[in-house]
PDB file of C-alpha atoms in Angstrom:
ATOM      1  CA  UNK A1054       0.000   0.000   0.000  1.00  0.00           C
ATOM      2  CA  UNK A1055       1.072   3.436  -0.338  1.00  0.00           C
ATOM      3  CA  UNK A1056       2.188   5.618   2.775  1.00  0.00           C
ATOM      4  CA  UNK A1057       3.159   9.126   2.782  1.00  0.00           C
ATOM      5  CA  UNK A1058       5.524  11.011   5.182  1.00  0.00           C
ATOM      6  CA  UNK A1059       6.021  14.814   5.980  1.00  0.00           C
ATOM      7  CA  UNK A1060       8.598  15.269   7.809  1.00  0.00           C
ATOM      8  CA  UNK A1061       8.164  18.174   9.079  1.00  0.00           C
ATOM      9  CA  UNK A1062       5.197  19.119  11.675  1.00  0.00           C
ATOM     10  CA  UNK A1063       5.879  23.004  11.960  1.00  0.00           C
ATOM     11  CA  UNK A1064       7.552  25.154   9.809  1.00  0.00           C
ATOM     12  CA  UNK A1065       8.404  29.000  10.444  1.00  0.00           C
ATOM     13  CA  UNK A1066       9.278  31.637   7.459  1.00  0.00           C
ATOM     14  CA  UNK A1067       9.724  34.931   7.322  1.00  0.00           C
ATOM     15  CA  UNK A1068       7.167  36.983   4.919  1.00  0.00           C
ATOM     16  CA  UNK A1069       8.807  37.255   2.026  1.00  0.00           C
ATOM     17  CA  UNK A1070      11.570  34.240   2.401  1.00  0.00           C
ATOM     18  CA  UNK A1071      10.937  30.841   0.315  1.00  0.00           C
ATOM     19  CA  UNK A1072       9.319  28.008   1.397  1.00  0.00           C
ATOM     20  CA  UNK A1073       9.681  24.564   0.683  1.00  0.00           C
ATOM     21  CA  UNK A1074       7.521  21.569   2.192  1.00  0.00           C
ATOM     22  CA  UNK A1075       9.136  18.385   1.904  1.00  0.00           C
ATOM     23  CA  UNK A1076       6.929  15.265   1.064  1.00  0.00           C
ATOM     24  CA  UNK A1077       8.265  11.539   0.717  1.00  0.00           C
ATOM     25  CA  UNK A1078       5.731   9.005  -0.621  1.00  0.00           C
ATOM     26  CA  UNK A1079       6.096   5.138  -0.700  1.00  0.00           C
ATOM     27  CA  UNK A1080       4.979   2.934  -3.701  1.00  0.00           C
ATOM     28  CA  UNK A1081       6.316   1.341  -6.506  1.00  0.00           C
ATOM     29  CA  UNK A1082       5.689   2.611  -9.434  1.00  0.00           C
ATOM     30  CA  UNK A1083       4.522   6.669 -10.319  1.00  0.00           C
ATOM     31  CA  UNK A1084       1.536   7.241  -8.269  1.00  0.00           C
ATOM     32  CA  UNK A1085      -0.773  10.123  -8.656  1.00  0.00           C
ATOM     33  CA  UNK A1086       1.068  12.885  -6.126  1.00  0.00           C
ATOM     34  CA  UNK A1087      -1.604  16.293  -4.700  1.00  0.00           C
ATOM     35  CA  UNK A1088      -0.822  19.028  -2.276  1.00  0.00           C
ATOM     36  CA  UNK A1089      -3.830  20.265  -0.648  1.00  0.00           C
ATOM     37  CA  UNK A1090      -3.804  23.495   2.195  1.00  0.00           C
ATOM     38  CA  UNK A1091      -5.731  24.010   4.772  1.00  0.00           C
ATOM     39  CA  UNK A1092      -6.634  27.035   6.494  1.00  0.00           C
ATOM     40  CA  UNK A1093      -7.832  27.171   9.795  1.00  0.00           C
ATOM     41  CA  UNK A1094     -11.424  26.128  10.137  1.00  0.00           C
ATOM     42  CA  UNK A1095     -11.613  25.787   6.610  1.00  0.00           C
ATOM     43  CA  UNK A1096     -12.388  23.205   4.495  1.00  0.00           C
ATOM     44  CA  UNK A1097      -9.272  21.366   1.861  1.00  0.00           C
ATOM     45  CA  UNK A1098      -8.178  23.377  -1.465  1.00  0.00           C
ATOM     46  CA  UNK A1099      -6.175  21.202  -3.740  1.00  0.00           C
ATOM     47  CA  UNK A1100      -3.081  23.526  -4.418  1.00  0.00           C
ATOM     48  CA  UNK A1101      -1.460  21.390  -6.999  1.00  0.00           C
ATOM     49  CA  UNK A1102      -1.671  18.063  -8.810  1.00  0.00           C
ATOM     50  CA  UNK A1103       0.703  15.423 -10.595  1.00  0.00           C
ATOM     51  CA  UNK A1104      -0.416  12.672 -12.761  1.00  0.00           C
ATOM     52  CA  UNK A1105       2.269  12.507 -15.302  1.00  0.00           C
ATOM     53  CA  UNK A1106       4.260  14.369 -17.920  1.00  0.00           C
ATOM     54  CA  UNK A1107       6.060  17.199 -16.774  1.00  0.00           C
ATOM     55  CA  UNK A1108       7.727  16.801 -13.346  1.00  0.00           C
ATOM     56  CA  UNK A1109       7.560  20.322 -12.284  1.00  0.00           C
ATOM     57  CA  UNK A1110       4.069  21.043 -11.841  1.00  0.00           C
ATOM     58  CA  UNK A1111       2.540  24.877 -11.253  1.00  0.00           C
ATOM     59  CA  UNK A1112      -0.506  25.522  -8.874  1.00  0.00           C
ATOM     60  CA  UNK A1113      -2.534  28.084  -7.540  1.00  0.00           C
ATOM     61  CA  UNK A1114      -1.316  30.843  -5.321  1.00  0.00           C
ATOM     62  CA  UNK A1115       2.271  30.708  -6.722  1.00  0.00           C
ATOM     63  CA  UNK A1116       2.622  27.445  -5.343  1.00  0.00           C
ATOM     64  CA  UNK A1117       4.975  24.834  -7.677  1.00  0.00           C
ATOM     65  CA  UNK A1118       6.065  21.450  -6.733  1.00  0.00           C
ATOM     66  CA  UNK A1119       8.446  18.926  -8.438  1.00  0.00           C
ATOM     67  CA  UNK A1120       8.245  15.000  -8.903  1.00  0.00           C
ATOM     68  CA  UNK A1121      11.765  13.587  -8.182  1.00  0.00           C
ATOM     69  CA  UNK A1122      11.125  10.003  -8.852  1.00  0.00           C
ATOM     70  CA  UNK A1123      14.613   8.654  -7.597  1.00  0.00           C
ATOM     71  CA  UNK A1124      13.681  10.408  -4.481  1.00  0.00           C
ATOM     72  CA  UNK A1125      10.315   9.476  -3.591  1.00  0.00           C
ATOM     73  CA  UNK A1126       9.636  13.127  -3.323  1.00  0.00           C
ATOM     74  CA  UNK A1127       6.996  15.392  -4.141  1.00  0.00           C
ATOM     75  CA  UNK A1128       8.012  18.725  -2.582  1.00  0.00           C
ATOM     76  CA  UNK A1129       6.072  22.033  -2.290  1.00  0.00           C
ATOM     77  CA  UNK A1130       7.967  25.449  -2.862  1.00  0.00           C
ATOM     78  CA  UNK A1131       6.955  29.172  -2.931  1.00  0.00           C
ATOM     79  CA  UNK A1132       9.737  31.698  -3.861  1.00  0.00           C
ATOM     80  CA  UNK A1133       8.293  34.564  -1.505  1.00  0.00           C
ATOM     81  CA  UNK A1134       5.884  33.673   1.003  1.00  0.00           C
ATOM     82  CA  UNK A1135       2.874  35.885   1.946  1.00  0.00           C
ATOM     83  CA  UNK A1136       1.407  36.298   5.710  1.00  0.00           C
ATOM     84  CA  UNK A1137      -1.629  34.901   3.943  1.00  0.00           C
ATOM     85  CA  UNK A1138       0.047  31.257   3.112  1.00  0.00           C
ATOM     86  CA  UNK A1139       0.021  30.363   7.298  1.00  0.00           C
ATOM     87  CA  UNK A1140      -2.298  27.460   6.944  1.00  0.00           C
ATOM     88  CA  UNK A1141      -1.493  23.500   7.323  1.00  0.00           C
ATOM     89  CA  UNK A1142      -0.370  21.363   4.079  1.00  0.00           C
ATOM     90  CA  UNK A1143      -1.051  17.713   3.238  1.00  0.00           C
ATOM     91  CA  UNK A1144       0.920  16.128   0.647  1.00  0.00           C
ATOM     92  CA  UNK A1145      -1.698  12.917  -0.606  1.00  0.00           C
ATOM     93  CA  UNK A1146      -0.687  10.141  -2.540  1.00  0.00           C
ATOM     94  CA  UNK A1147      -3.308   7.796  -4.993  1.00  0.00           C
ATOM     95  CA  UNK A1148      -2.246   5.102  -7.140  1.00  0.00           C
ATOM     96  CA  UNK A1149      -4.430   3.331  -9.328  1.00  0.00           C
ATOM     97  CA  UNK A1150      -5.020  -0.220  -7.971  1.00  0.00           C
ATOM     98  CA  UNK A1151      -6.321   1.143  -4.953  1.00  0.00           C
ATOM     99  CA  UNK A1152      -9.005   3.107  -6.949  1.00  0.00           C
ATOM    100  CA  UNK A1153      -9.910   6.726  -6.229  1.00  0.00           C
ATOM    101  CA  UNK A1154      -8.240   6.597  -2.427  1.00  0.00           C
ATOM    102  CA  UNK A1155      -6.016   9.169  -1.007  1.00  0.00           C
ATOM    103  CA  UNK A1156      -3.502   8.656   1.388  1.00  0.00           C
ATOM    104  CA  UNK A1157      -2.608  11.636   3.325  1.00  0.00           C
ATOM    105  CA  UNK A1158       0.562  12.626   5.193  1.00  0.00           C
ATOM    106  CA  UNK A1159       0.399  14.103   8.592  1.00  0.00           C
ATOM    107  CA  UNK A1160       0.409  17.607   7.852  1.00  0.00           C
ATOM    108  CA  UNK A1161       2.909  20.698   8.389  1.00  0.00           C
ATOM    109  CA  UNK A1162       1.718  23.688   9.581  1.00  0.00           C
ATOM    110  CA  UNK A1163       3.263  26.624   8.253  1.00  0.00           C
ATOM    111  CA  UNK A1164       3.803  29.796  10.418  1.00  0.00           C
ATOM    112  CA  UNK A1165       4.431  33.240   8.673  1.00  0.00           C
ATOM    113  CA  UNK A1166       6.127  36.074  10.841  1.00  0.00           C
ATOM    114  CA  UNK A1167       6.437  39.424   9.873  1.00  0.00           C
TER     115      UNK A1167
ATOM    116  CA  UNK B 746     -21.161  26.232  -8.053  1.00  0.00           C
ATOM    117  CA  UNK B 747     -20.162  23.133  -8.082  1.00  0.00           C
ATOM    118  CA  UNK B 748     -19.456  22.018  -4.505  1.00  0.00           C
ATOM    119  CA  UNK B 749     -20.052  19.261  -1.566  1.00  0.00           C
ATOM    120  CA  UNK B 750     -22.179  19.956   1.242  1.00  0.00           C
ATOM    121  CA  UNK B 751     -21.783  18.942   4.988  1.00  0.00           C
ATOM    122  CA  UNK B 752     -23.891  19.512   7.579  1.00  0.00           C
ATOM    123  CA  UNK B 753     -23.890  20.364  10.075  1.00  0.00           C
ATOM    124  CA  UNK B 754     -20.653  22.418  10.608  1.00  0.00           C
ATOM    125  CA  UNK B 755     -20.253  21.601  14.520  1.00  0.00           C
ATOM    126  CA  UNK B 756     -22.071  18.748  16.526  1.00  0.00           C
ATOM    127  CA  UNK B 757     -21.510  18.198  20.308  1.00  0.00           C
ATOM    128  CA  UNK B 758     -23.468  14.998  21.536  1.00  0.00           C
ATOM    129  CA  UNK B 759     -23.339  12.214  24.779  1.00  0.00           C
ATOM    130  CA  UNK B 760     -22.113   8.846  24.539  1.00  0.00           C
ATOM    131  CA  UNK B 761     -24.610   6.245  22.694  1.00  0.00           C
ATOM    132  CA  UNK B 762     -26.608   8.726  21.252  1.00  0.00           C
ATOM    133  CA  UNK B 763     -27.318   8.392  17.199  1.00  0.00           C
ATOM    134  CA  UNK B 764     -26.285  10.688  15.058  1.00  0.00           C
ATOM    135  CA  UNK B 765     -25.820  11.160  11.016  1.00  0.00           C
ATOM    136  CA  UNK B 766     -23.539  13.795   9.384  1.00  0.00           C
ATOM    137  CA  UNK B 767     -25.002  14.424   6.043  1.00  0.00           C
ATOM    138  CA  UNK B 768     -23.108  15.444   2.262  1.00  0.00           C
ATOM    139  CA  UNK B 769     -24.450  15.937  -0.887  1.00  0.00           C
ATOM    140  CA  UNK B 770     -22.566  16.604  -3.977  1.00  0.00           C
ATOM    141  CA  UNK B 771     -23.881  18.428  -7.270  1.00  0.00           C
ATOM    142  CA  UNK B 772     -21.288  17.379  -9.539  1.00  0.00           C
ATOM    143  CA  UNK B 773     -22.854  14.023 -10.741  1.00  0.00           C
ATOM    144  CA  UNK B 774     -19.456  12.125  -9.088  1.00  0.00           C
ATOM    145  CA  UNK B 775     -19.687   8.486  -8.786  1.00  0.00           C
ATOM    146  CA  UNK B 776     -17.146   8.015  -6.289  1.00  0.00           C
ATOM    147  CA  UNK B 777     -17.386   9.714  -2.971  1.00  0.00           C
ATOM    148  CA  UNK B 778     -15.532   9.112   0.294  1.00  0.00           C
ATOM    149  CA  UNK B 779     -15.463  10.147   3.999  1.00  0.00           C
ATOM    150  CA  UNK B 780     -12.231  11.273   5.854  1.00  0.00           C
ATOM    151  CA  UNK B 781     -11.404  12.345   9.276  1.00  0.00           C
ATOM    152  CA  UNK B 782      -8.879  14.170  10.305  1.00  0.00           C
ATOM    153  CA  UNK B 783      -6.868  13.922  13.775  1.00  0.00           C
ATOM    154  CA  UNK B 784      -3.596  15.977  15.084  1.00  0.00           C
ATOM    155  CA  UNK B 785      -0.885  14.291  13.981  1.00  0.00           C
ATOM    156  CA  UNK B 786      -2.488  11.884  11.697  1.00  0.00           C
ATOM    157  CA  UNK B 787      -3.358  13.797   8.849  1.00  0.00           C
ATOM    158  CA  UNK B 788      -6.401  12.353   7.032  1.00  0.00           C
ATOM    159  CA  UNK B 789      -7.672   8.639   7.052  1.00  0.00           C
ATOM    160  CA  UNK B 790     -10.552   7.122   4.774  1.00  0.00           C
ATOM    161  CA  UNK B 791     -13.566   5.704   6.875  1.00  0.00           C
ATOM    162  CA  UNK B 792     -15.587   4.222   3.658  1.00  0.00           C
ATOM    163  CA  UNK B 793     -16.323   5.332  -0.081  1.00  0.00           C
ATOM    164  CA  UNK B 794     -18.679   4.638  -2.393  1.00  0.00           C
ATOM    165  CA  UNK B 795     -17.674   3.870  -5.848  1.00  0.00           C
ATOM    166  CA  UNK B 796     -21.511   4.012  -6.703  1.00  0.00           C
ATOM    167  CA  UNK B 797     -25.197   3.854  -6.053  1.00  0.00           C
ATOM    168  CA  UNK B 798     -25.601   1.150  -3.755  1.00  0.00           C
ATOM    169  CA  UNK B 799     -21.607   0.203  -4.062  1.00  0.00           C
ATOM    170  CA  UNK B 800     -20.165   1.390  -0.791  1.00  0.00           C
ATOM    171  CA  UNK B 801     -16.787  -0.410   0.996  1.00  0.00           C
ATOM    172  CA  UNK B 802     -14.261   0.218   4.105  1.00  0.00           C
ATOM    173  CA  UNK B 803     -11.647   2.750   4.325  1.00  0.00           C
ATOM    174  CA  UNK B 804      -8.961   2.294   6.759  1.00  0.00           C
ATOM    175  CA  UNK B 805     -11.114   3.444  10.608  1.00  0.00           C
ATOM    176  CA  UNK B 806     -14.108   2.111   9.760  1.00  0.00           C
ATOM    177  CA  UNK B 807     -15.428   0.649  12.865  1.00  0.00           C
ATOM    178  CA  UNK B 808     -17.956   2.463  14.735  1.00  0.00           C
ATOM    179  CA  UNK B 809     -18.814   3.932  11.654  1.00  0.00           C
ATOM    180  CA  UNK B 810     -22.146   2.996   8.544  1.00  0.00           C
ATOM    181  CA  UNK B 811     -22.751   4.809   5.536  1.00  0.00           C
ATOM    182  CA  UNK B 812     -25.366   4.335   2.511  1.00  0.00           C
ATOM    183  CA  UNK B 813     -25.946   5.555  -1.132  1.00  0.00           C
ATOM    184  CA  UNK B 814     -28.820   5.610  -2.329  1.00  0.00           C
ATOM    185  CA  UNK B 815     -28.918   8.544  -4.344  1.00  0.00           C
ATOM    186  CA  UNK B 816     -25.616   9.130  -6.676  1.00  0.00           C
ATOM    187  CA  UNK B 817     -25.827  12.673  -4.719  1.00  0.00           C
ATOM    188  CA  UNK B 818     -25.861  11.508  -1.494  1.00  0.00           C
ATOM    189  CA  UNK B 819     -23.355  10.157   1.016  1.00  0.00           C
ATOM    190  CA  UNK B 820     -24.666  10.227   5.007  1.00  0.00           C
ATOM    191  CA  UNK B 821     -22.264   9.031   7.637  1.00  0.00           C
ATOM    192  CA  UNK B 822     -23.897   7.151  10.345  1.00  0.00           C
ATOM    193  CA  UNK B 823     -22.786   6.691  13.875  1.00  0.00           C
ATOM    194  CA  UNK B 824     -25.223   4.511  15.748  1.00  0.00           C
ATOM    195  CA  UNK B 825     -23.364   4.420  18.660  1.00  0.00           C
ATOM    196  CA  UNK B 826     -20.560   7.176  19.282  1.00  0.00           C
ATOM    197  CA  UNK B 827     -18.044   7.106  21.842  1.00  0.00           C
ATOM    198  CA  UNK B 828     -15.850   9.806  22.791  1.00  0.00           C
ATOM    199  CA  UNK B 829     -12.711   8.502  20.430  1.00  0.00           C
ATOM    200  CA  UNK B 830     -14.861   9.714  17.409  1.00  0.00           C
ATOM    201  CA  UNK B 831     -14.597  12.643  18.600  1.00  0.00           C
ATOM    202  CA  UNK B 832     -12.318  14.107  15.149  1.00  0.00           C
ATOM    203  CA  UNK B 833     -13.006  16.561  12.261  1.00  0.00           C
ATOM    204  CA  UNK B 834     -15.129  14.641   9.761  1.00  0.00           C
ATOM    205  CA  UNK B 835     -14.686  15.233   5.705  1.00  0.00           C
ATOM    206  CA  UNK B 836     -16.862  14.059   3.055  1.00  0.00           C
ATOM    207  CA  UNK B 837     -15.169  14.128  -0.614  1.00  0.00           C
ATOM    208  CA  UNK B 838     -16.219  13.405  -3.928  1.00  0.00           C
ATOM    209  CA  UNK B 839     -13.921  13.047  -6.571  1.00  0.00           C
ATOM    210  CA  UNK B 840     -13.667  14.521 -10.060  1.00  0.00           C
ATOM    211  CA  UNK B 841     -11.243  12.768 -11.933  1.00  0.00           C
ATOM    212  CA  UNK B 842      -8.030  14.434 -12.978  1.00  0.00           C
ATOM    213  CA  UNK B 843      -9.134  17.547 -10.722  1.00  0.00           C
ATOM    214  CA  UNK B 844      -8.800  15.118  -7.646  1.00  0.00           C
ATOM    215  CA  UNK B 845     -11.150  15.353  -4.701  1.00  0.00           C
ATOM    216  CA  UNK B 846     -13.384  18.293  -3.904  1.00  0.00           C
ATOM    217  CA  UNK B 847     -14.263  18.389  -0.186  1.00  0.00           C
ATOM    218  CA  UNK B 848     -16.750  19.554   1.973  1.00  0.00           C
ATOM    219  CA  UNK B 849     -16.645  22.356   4.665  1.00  0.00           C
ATOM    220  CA  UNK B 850     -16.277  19.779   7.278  1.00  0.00           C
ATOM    221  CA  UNK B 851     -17.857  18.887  10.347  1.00  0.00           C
ATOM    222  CA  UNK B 852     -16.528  19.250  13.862  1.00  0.00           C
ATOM    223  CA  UNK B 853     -17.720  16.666  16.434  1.00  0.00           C
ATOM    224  CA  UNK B 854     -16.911  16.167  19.807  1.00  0.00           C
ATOM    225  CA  UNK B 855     -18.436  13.299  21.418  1.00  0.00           C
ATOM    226  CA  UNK B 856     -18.819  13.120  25.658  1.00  0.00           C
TER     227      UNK B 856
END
């Protein structure tokens, strides 16, 4: 089955610094890879999305992220983060033998100071 | 505006005491799916429903019943809660290449 792992559980940037959430997925072949944020009482917004094709995958918000297969990796980067981006982030991981089912990572929250 | 719909938003209820968190979709989505979501734990599948009438276990599904009897609608049932459901509850539906769209969510604490 596939697992995911976020390393991280807090994260603190300045405003204005880059950002980069690290996500580490397990499963064999190229699964389907999403970042989704979460802002506080809020509801999931799917950032980003890879399937296949190009590694380096734009989102919403400025958000990118890039597919490193011989890594495992699926990482999240901003160059300049805005006080607006403090929410948590869930890397999820599908594959298609197990259907439409996401597995989520734990989460890192992401604290903005000013 | 395509969306999913949760209600309610925040439930507190006793031990033993039957409750169902309702979710409706209007994107016409076959599959649909309930999460909930714990400190720590991120996100974990309770059942889905790949259809009308086709529903199956997630990963936490004890303590827990669904149905689909309408492609629109996915109710979570707990007949019996006990204080360690007590978690943020999400229903899903998912739309293809887009991934999942997800509801609002629904807050319940359980004593």
């Amino acid at each position: 089955a596939q697992s995911v792992t976020q390393p991280d559980i807090h994260i603190t940037v300045s405003e204005g610094a880059s950002l980069e959430l690290r996500c580490n997925y397990s499963y064999g072949a190229t699964p389907y890879l999403f970042w989704y944020v979460q802002s506080p009482g809020q509801g999931l917004q799917l950032l980003l999305k890879y399937f296949s094709g190009d590694t380096l995958v734009q989102g919403i918000k400025g958000f990118e992220a890039e597919f490193k297969r011989s890594q495992s990796s699926f990482n999240l980067r901003k160059p300049s983060v805005h006080w607006s981006d403090a929410a948590e982030y869930f890397c999820a991981v599908g594959a298609p033998e197990y259907g439409n089912k996401l597995v989520f990572g734990a989460g890192t929250i992401l604290r903005v100071k000013s | 505006e395509a969306q999913v719909t949760q209600n309610p938003r925040y439930l507190i209820t006793v031990t033993g005491k039957k409750l169902t968190v309702t979710c409706s979709q209007n994107m016409n989505h076959e599959y649909m799916s309930w999460y909930r979501q714990d400190p720590g734990l991120g996100l974990r599948q309770i059942y889905y429903s790949m259809n009308v009438e086709v529903t199956d276990k997630g990963d936490v599904p004890e303590g827990y019943k669904v149905s689909r009897k309408e492609k629109r609608n996915f109710p979570l049932i707990l007949e019996s809660p006990s204080p360690n459901q007590t978690s943020l509850y999400f229903c899903a539906s998912w739309a293809g290449a887009g991934g999942y769209t997800f509801g609002s969510g629904t807050r319940l604490t359980v004593v």
